[in-house]
């Protein structure tokens, strides 16, 4: 019989803010907080805006916000980006005689699929129409396989 859950490294266990007797694996901590919060009836708790796993007594929230270790990550993310230190690349027009818009052909996926040996299906049609479509598909694929016209 194999063990389902072994805890070899106890440093990954975290203490539940709602019940100090609960020790939870770090990977299961957020799930536990949701379940434990439903049954908690003690002092009013608040969630830290910098880390949702920090659940603090309402009276201690102000102190926690000043000393929260995740605050620096938040502040770093909202800082304005540094100005660009180099100019953007210089615009160079196309050489004479080169125009990419001249030979533009529209892509028609239905036409492409008709002339290629791919298996197509018909959705949303009646049973008899789908049956006829499957028969026509068999003929089309056989014609494409023999490289002859349909």
Short mmCIF file of N, CA and C in Angstrom, two decimals:
data_model
loop_
_atom_site.label_atom_id
_atom_site.label_comp_id
_atom_site.label_asym_id
_atom_site.label_seq_id
_atom_site.Cartn_x
_atom_site.Cartn_y
_atom_site.Cartn_z
N UNK A 1 0.85 -1.17 0.00
CA UNK A 1 0.00 0.00 0.00
C UNK A 1 0.90 1.24 0.00
N UNK A 2 0.66 2.17 -0.93
CA UNK A 2 1.49 3.37 -1.03
C UNK A 2 0.85 4.52 -0.25
N UNK A 3 1.70 5.39 0.23
CA UNK A 3 1.21 6.55 0.96
C UNK A 3 0.72 7.60 -0.03
N UNK A 4 -0.41 8.19 0.26
CA UNK A 4 -0.98 9.17 -0.65
C UNK A 4 -0.24 10.50 -0.54
N UNK A 5 0.01 10.95 0.66
CA UNK A 5 0.62 12.26 0.86
C UNK A 5 1.68 12.16 1.94
N UNK A 6 2.93 12.28 1.58
CA UNK A 6 3.99 12.29 2.57
C UNK A 6 4.59 13.68 2.62
N UNK A 7 4.89 14.15 3.80
CA UNK A 7 5.48 15.46 3.97
C UNK A 7 6.90 15.25 4.48
N UNK A 8 7.86 15.38 3.57
CA UNK A 8 9.25 15.19 3.97
C UNK A 8 9.88 16.51 4.42
N UNK A 9 9.47 17.60 3.82
CA UNK A 9 10.03 18.89 4.16
C UNK A 9 8.96 19.73 4.85
N UNK A 10 9.06 19.85 6.17
CA UNK A 10 8.03 20.54 6.94
C UNK A 10 8.10 22.06 6.79
N UNK A 11 9.11 22.58 6.09
CA UNK A 11 9.18 24.02 5.89
C UNK A 11 8.13 24.50 4.90
N UNK A 12 7.52 23.59 4.15
CA UNK A 12 6.49 23.98 3.20
C UNK A 12 5.12 24.05 3.86
N UNK A 13 5.03 23.75 5.14
CA UNK A 13 3.76 23.84 5.85
C UNK A 13 3.54 25.27 6.34
N UNK A 14 2.33 25.77 6.13
CA UNK A 14 1.99 27.11 6.57
C UNK A 14 0.89 27.05 7.61
N UNK A 15 0.88 28.03 8.50
CA UNK A 15 -0.13 28.09 9.56
C UNK A 15 -1.35 28.84 9.07
N UNK A 16 -2.51 28.29 9.29
CA UNK A 16 -3.77 28.90 8.89
C UNK A 16 -4.04 30.15 9.74
N UNK A 17 -4.39 31.28 9.13
CA UNK A 17 -4.67 32.49 9.90
C UNK A 17 -6.00 32.41 10.65
N UNK A 18 -6.87 31.50 10.28
CA UNK A 18 -8.16 31.36 10.94
C UNK A 18 -8.10 30.40 12.13
N UNK A 19 -7.25 29.39 12.05
CA UNK A 19 -7.12 28.40 13.12
C UNK A 19 -5.66 27.99 13.21
N UNK A 20 -4.98 28.42 14.29
CA UNK A 20 -3.54 28.20 14.43
C UNK A 20 -3.17 26.72 14.51
N UNK A 21 -4.13 25.85 14.81
CA UNK A 21 -3.82 24.42 14.89
C UNK A 21 -3.78 23.78 13.50
N UNK A 22 -4.22 24.50 12.47
CA UNK A 22 -4.16 23.98 11.10
C UNK A 22 -2.79 24.24 10.49
N UNK A 23 -2.15 23.19 9.99
CA UNK A 23 -0.88 23.29 9.27
C UNK A 23 -1.14 22.75 7.87
N UNK A 24 -0.93 23.58 6.85
CA UNK A 24 -1.31 23.24 5.50
C UNK A 24 -0.11 23.34 4.57
N UNK A 25 -0.03 22.40 3.61
CA UNK A 25 1.01 22.47 2.60
C UNK A 25 0.85 23.77 1.81
N UNK A 26 1.97 24.36 1.44
CA UNK A 26 1.94 25.62 0.72
C UNK A 26 1.13 25.50 -0.58
N UNK A 27 1.22 24.38 -1.25
CA UNK A 27 0.50 24.19 -2.51
C UNK A 27 -1.01 24.12 -2.33
N UNK A 28 -1.49 23.82 -1.13
CA UNK A 28 -2.92 23.70 -0.85
C UNK A 28 -3.46 24.86 -0.01
N UNK A 29 -2.61 25.86 0.26
CA UNK A 29 -2.94 26.91 1.21
C UNK A 29 -4.14 27.75 0.77
N UNK A 30 -4.17 28.20 -0.47
CA UNK A 30 -5.28 29.06 -0.92
C UNK A 30 -6.61 28.32 -0.88
N UNK A 31 -6.61 27.05 -1.25
CA UNK A 31 -7.84 26.26 -1.20
C UNK A 31 -8.31 26.13 0.24
N UNK A 32 -7.37 25.90 1.15
CA UNK A 32 -7.73 25.77 2.56
C UNK A 32 -8.32 27.07 3.10
N UNK A 33 -7.74 28.21 2.73
CA UNK A 33 -8.22 29.50 3.22
C UNK A 33 -9.69 29.72 2.85
N UNK A 34 -10.07 29.35 1.66
CA UNK A 34 -11.46 29.52 1.22
C UNK A 34 -12.40 28.69 2.09
N UNK A 35 -12.02 27.44 2.34
CA UNK A 35 -12.86 26.55 3.14
C UNK A 35 -12.90 26.97 4.60
N UNK A 36 -11.76 27.35 5.15
CA UNK A 36 -11.68 27.68 6.57
C UNK A 36 -12.39 29.00 6.87
N UNK A 37 -12.38 29.93 5.92
CA UNK A 37 -13.02 31.24 6.12
C UNK A 37 -14.53 31.09 6.34
N UNK A 38 -15.13 30.10 5.70
CA UNK A 38 -16.58 29.89 5.82
C UNK A 38 -16.99 29.54 7.25
N UNK A 39 -16.10 28.87 7.98
CA UNK A 39 -16.44 28.39 9.32
C UNK A 39 -15.88 29.28 10.44
N UNK A 40 -15.14 30.33 10.08
CA UNK A 40 -14.48 31.18 11.06
C UNK A 40 -15.48 32.15 11.70
N UNK A 41 -15.42 32.26 13.03
CA UNK A 41 -16.36 33.13 13.75
C UNK A 41 -15.63 34.09 14.69
N UNK A 42 -14.32 34.23 14.58
CA UNK A 42 -13.55 35.07 15.49
C UNK A 42 -13.50 36.52 15.05
N UNK A 43 -12.40 37.20 15.45
CA UNK A 43 -12.20 38.61 15.15
C UNK A 43 -12.21 38.85 13.64
N UNK A 44 -12.70 40.02 13.22
CA UNK A 44 -12.80 40.37 11.81
C UNK A 44 -11.41 40.36 11.18
N UNK A 45 -11.28 39.68 10.03
CA UNK A 45 -10.01 39.58 9.32
C UNK A 45 -10.10 40.33 8.00
N UNK A 46 -8.96 40.81 7.53
CA UNK A 46 -8.86 41.51 6.25
C UNK A 46 -7.80 40.83 5.40
N UNK A 47 -7.90 40.98 4.09
CA UNK A 47 -6.94 40.41 3.16
C UNK A 47 -5.97 41.49 2.71
N UNK A 48 -4.69 41.16 2.70
CA UNK A 48 -3.64 42.08 2.27
C UNK A 48 -3.80 42.34 0.77
N UNK A 49 -3.74 43.60 0.33
CA UNK A 49 -3.86 43.87 -1.11
C UNK A 49 -2.63 43.45 -1.91
N UNK A 50 -1.52 43.16 -1.24
CA UNK A 50 -0.30 42.79 -1.93
C UNK A 50 -0.15 41.28 -2.09
N UNK A 51 -0.83 40.49 -1.23
CA UNK A 51 -0.75 39.04 -1.30
C UNK A 51 -2.04 38.48 -0.70
N UNK A 52 -2.81 37.78 -1.51
CA UNK A 52 -4.13 37.32 -1.05
C UNK A 52 -4.05 36.22 0.00
N UNK A 53 -2.87 35.65 0.23
CA UNK A 53 -2.75 34.64 1.29
C UNK A 53 -2.43 35.26 2.64
N UNK A 54 -2.21 36.57 2.67
CA UNK A 54 -1.98 37.25 3.93
C UNK A 54 -3.34 37.68 4.49
N UNK A 55 -3.82 36.96 5.50
CA UNK A 55 -5.08 37.28 6.17
C UNK A 55 -4.71 37.80 7.56
N UNK A 56 -5.10 39.06 7.84
CA UNK A 56 -4.65 39.73 9.06
C UNK A 56 -5.86 40.24 9.82
N UNK A 57 -5.73 40.29 11.16
CA UNK A 57 -6.77 40.91 11.98
C UNK A 57 -6.93 42.36 11.54
N UNK A 58 -8.16 42.84 11.53
CA UNK A 58 -8.44 44.19 11.05
C UNK A 58 -7.63 45.23 11.83
N UNK A 59 -7.45 45.00 13.13
CA UNK A 59 -6.73 45.95 13.96
C UNK A 59 -5.23 46.00 13.62
N UNK A 60 -4.68 44.97 13.01
CA UNK A 60 -3.24 44.90 12.69
C UNK A 60 -2.96 45.19 11.22
N UNK A 61 -3.98 45.46 10.43
CA UNK A 61 -3.81 45.62 8.99
C UNK A 61 -2.90 46.80 8.63
N UNK A 62 -3.08 47.93 9.29
CA UNK A 62 -2.29 49.12 8.97
C UNK A 62 -0.79 48.86 9.15
N UNK A 63 -0.42 48.21 10.25
CA UNK A 63 0.98 47.87 10.48
C UNK A 63 1.48 46.88 9.42
N UNK A 64 0.66 45.91 9.09
CA UNK A 64 1.06 44.91 8.10
C UNK A 64 1.31 45.56 6.73
N UNK A 65 0.46 46.51 6.35
CA UNK A 65 0.63 47.15 5.04
C UNK A 65 1.95 47.90 4.95
N UNK A 66 2.44 48.43 6.07
CA UNK A 66 3.72 49.15 6.07
C UNK A 66 4.90 48.19 6.00
N UNK A 67 4.73 46.96 6.51
CA UNK A 67 5.86 46.04 6.62
C UNK A 67 5.73 44.81 5.72
N UNK A 68 4.73 44.73 4.88
CA UNK A 68 4.49 43.54 4.06
C UNK A 68 5.67 43.31 3.11
N UNK A 69 6.15 42.07 3.07
CA UNK A 69 7.30 41.73 2.23
C UNK A 69 6.95 41.75 0.74
N UNK A 70 5.68 41.61 0.41
CA UNK A 70 5.27 41.61 -0.99
C UNK A 70 4.98 43.02 -1.52
N UNK A 71 5.09 44.01 -0.67
CA UNK A 71 4.82 45.38 -1.09
C UNK A 71 5.82 45.85 -2.13
N UNK A 72 7.09 45.47 -1.98
CA UNK A 72 8.11 45.94 -2.93
C UNK A 72 7.83 45.43 -4.34
N UNK A 73 7.33 44.19 -4.48
CA UNK A 73 6.99 43.67 -5.81
C UNK A 73 5.86 44.49 -6.43
N UNK A 74 4.88 44.86 -5.61
CA UNK A 74 3.76 45.66 -6.10
C UNK A 74 4.24 47.04 -6.54
N UNK A 75 5.04 47.67 -5.71
CA UNK A 75 5.52 49.02 -6.03
C UNK A 75 6.41 49.00 -7.27
N UNK A 76 7.20 47.96 -7.44
CA UNK A 76 8.06 47.83 -8.61
C UNK A 76 7.21 47.70 -9.88
N UNK A 77 6.07 47.02 -9.77
CA UNK A 77 5.24 46.80 -10.96
C UNK A 77 4.48 48.05 -11.39
N UNK A 78 4.23 48.99 -10.48
CA UNK A 78 3.48 50.19 -10.86
C UNK A 78 4.38 51.38 -11.19
N UNK A 79 5.70 51.23 -11.05
CA UNK A 79 6.60 52.31 -11.40
C UNK A 79 6.55 52.56 -12.90
N UNK A 80 6.72 53.83 -13.27
CA UNK A 80 6.71 54.19 -14.68
C UNK A 80 7.93 53.56 -15.37
N UNK A 81 7.76 53.09 -16.59
CA UNK A 81 8.90 52.50 -17.29
C UNK A 81 9.97 53.56 -17.57
N UNK A 82 11.19 53.12 -17.66
CA UNK A 82 12.29 54.04 -17.93
C UNK A 82 12.14 54.59 -19.36
N UNK A 83 12.52 55.85 -19.55
CA UNK A 83 12.40 56.41 -20.92
C UNK A 83 13.34 55.68 -21.87
N UNK A 84 12.97 55.67 -23.14
CA UNK A 84 13.79 55.01 -24.16
C UNK A 84 15.07 55.79 -24.33
N UNK A 85 16.20 55.09 -24.23
CA UNK A 85 17.49 55.77 -24.28
C UNK A 85 18.04 55.87 -25.69
N UNK A 86 17.44 55.17 -26.65
CA UNK A 86 17.91 55.23 -28.02
C UNK A 86 16.75 55.60 -28.94
N UNK A 87 17.03 56.28 -30.04
CA UNK A 87 15.94 56.68 -30.93
C UNK A 87 15.39 55.46 -31.69
N UNK A 88 14.14 55.56 -32.15
CA UNK A 88 13.58 54.45 -32.91
C UNK A 88 14.32 54.30 -34.24
N UNK A 89 14.23 53.13 -34.88
CA UNK A 89 14.94 52.94 -36.15
C UNK A 89 14.43 53.91 -37.23
N UNK A 90 15.31 54.26 -38.11
CA UNK A 90 14.99 55.21 -39.16
C UNK A 90 14.08 54.56 -40.21
N UNK A 91 13.07 55.30 -40.70
CA UNK A 91 12.15 54.79 -41.71
C UNK A 91 12.85 54.78 -43.06
N UNK A 92 12.79 53.63 -43.75
CA UNK A 92 13.38 53.52 -45.07
C UNK A 92 12.28 53.09 -46.04
N UNK A 93 11.97 53.91 -47.04
CA UNK A 93 10.93 53.53 -47.99
C UNK A 93 11.38 52.36 -48.87
N UNK A 94 10.39 51.67 -49.50
CA UNK A 94 10.71 50.56 -50.38
C UNK A 94 11.45 51.05 -51.62
N UNK A 95 12.34 50.22 -52.15
CA UNK A 95 13.04 50.62 -53.38
C UNK A 95 12.03 50.76 -54.54
N UNK A 96 12.42 51.53 -55.56
CA UNK A 96 11.55 51.73 -56.72
C UNK A 96 11.24 50.40 -57.39
N UNK A 97 10.00 50.27 -57.84
CA UNK A 97 9.59 49.07 -58.56
C UNK A 97 9.14 47.94 -57.65
N UNK A 98 9.20 48.11 -56.36
CA UNK A 98 8.78 47.06 -55.43
C UNK A 98 7.51 47.49 -54.73
N UNK A 99 6.40 46.81 -55.05
CA UNK A 99 5.11 47.12 -54.44
C UNK A 99 4.47 45.82 -54.00
N UNK A 100 4.31 45.63 -52.71
CA UNK A 100 3.80 44.37 -52.17
C UNK A 100 2.29 44.23 -52.33
N UNK A 101 1.61 45.32 -52.65
CA UNK A 101 0.16 45.28 -52.79
C UNK A 101 -0.30 44.91 -54.19
N UNK A 102 0.59 44.79 -55.15
CA UNK A 102 0.21 44.52 -56.53
C UNK A 102 -0.34 43.10 -56.70
N UNK A 103 0.38 42.11 -56.24
CA UNK A 103 0.01 40.71 -56.46
C UNK A 103 -0.59 40.10 -55.19
N UNK A 104 -1.73 40.64 -54.77
CA UNK A 104 -2.39 40.13 -53.58
C UNK A 104 -3.64 39.38 -54.03
N UNK A 105 -3.65 38.08 -53.74
CA UNK A 105 -4.82 37.27 -54.08
C UNK A 105 -5.56 36.93 -52.80
N UNK A 106 -6.87 36.99 -52.86
CA UNK A 106 -7.68 36.67 -51.68
C UNK A 106 -7.65 35.16 -51.46
N UNK A 107 -7.60 34.78 -50.20
CA UNK A 107 -7.59 33.37 -49.82
C UNK A 107 -9.02 32.92 -49.59
N UNK A 108 -9.41 31.86 -50.28
CA UNK A 108 -10.75 31.30 -50.12
C UNK A 108 -10.59 29.91 -49.51
N UNK A 109 -10.86 29.74 -48.21
CA UNK A 109 -10.64 28.44 -47.58
C UNK A 109 -11.53 27.34 -48.13
N UNK A 110 -12.76 27.66 -48.53
CA UNK A 110 -13.65 26.64 -49.09
C UNK A 110 -13.10 26.11 -50.40
N UNK A 111 -12.60 27.01 -51.25
CA UNK A 111 -12.03 26.59 -52.53
C UNK A 111 -10.76 25.78 -52.31
N UNK A 112 -9.93 26.18 -51.37
CA UNK A 112 -8.71 25.44 -51.06
C UNK A 112 -9.03 24.03 -50.59
N UNK A 113 -10.00 23.89 -49.68
CA UNK A 113 -10.37 22.58 -49.14
C UNK A 113 -10.99 21.69 -50.22
N UNK A 114 -11.67 22.29 -51.19
CA UNK A 114 -12.28 21.51 -52.27
C UNK A 114 -11.22 20.88 -53.16
N UNK A 115 -10.10 21.56 -53.35
CA UNK A 115 -9.06 21.08 -54.25
C UNK A 115 -7.92 20.38 -53.53
N UNK A 116 -8.06 20.09 -52.27
CA UNK A 116 -7.02 19.46 -51.47
C UNK A 116 -7.60 18.20 -50.82
N UNK A 117 -6.80 17.15 -50.72
CA UNK A 117 -7.32 15.92 -50.11
C UNK A 117 -7.42 16.02 -48.58
N UNK A 118 -8.39 16.78 -48.12
CA UNK A 118 -8.66 16.89 -46.68
C UNK A 118 -10.07 16.39 -46.43
N UNK A 119 -10.29 15.84 -45.26
CA UNK A 119 -11.61 15.33 -44.90
C UNK A 119 -12.45 16.47 -44.35
N UNK A 120 -13.55 16.77 -45.03
CA UNK A 120 -14.44 17.85 -44.61
C UNK A 120 -15.69 17.25 -43.98
N UNK A 121 -16.36 18.05 -43.16
CA UNK A 121 -17.63 17.61 -42.59
C UNK A 121 -18.63 18.74 -42.72
N UNK A 122 -19.89 18.37 -42.67
CA UNK A 122 -20.96 19.34 -42.80
C UNK A 122 -21.71 19.42 -41.48
N UNK A 123 -21.80 20.60 -40.92
CA UNK A 123 -22.46 20.78 -39.63
C UNK A 123 -23.79 21.51 -39.81
N UNK A 124 -24.77 21.14 -39.02
CA UNK A 124 -26.02 21.88 -38.97
C UNK A 124 -26.99 21.59 -40.10
N UNK A 125 -26.77 20.56 -40.89
CA UNK A 125 -27.68 20.22 -41.98
C UNK A 125 -28.54 19.03 -41.57
N UNK A 126 -29.56 18.77 -42.36
CA UNK A 126 -30.42 17.63 -42.06
C UNK A 126 -29.67 16.33 -42.34
N UNK A 127 -30.22 15.23 -41.86
CA UNK A 127 -29.57 13.93 -41.99
C UNK A 127 -29.39 13.56 -43.46
N UNK A 128 -30.39 13.79 -44.29
CA UNK A 128 -30.29 13.42 -45.71
C UNK A 128 -29.25 14.26 -46.44
N UNK A 129 -29.15 15.56 -46.09
CA UNK A 129 -28.16 16.43 -46.71
C UNK A 129 -26.75 16.01 -46.29
N UNK A 130 -26.57 15.67 -45.02
CA UNK A 130 -25.26 15.20 -44.55
C UNK A 130 -24.86 13.90 -45.23
N UNK A 131 -25.83 12.99 -45.42
CA UNK A 131 -25.55 11.72 -46.09
C UNK A 131 -25.12 11.96 -47.53
N UNK A 132 -25.80 12.85 -48.23
CA UNK A 132 -25.43 13.18 -49.61
C UNK A 132 -24.04 13.83 -49.65
N UNK A 133 -23.76 14.69 -48.67
CA UNK A 133 -22.45 15.35 -48.60
C UNK A 133 -21.34 14.32 -48.41
N UNK A 134 -21.55 13.34 -47.54
CA UNK A 134 -20.54 12.29 -47.32
C UNK A 134 -20.29 11.49 -48.60
N UNK A 135 -21.35 11.17 -49.33
CA UNK A 135 -21.19 10.44 -50.60
C UNK A 135 -20.41 11.28 -51.61
N UNK A 136 -20.73 12.57 -51.69
CA UNK A 136 -20.00 13.47 -52.60
C UNK A 136 -18.54 13.60 -52.18
N UNK A 137 -18.28 13.62 -50.87
CA UNK A 137 -16.90 13.69 -50.36
C UNK A 137 -16.10 12.46 -50.76
N UNK A 138 -16.70 11.28 -50.66
CA UNK A 138 -16.01 10.04 -51.07
C UNK A 138 -15.60 10.13 -52.53
N UNK A 139 -16.53 10.58 -53.38
CA UNK A 139 -16.24 10.72 -54.80
C UNK A 139 -15.14 11.75 -55.04
N UNK A 140 -15.21 12.88 -54.33
CA UNK A 140 -14.21 13.93 -54.50
C UNK A 140 -12.82 13.45 -54.10
N UNK A 141 -12.73 12.75 -52.96
CA UNK A 141 -11.43 12.26 -52.49
C UNK A 141 -10.87 11.19 -53.41
N UNK A 142 -11.72 10.32 -53.95
CA UNK A 142 -11.25 9.31 -54.91
C UNK A 142 -10.75 9.99 -56.19
N UNK A 143 -11.44 11.02 -56.65
CA UNK A 143 -11.02 11.75 -57.84
C UNK A 143 -9.69 12.45 -57.61
N UNK A 144 -9.50 13.06 -56.43
CA UNK A 144 -8.25 13.72 -56.11
C UNK A 144 -7.11 12.71 -55.98
N UNK A 145 -7.44 11.53 -55.44
CA UNK A 145 -6.40 10.50 -55.27
C UNK A 145 -5.92 9.99 -56.63
N UNK A 146 -6.83 9.88 -57.58
CA UNK A 146 -6.44 9.40 -58.90
C UNK A 146 -6.00 10.55 -59.81
N UNK A 147 -5.92 11.77 -59.27
CA UNK A 147 -5.47 12.98 -59.99
C UNK A 147 -6.28 13.27 -61.23
N UNK A 148 -7.52 12.86 -61.22
CA UNK A 148 -8.40 13.13 -62.35
C UNK A 148 -9.44 14.14 -61.96
N UNK A 149 -10.14 14.71 -62.93
CA UNK A 149 -11.21 15.66 -62.61
C UNK A 149 -12.37 14.97 -61.94
N UNK A 150 -13.11 15.74 -61.20
CA UNK A 150 -14.24 15.20 -60.45
C UNK A 150 -15.35 14.75 -61.34
#
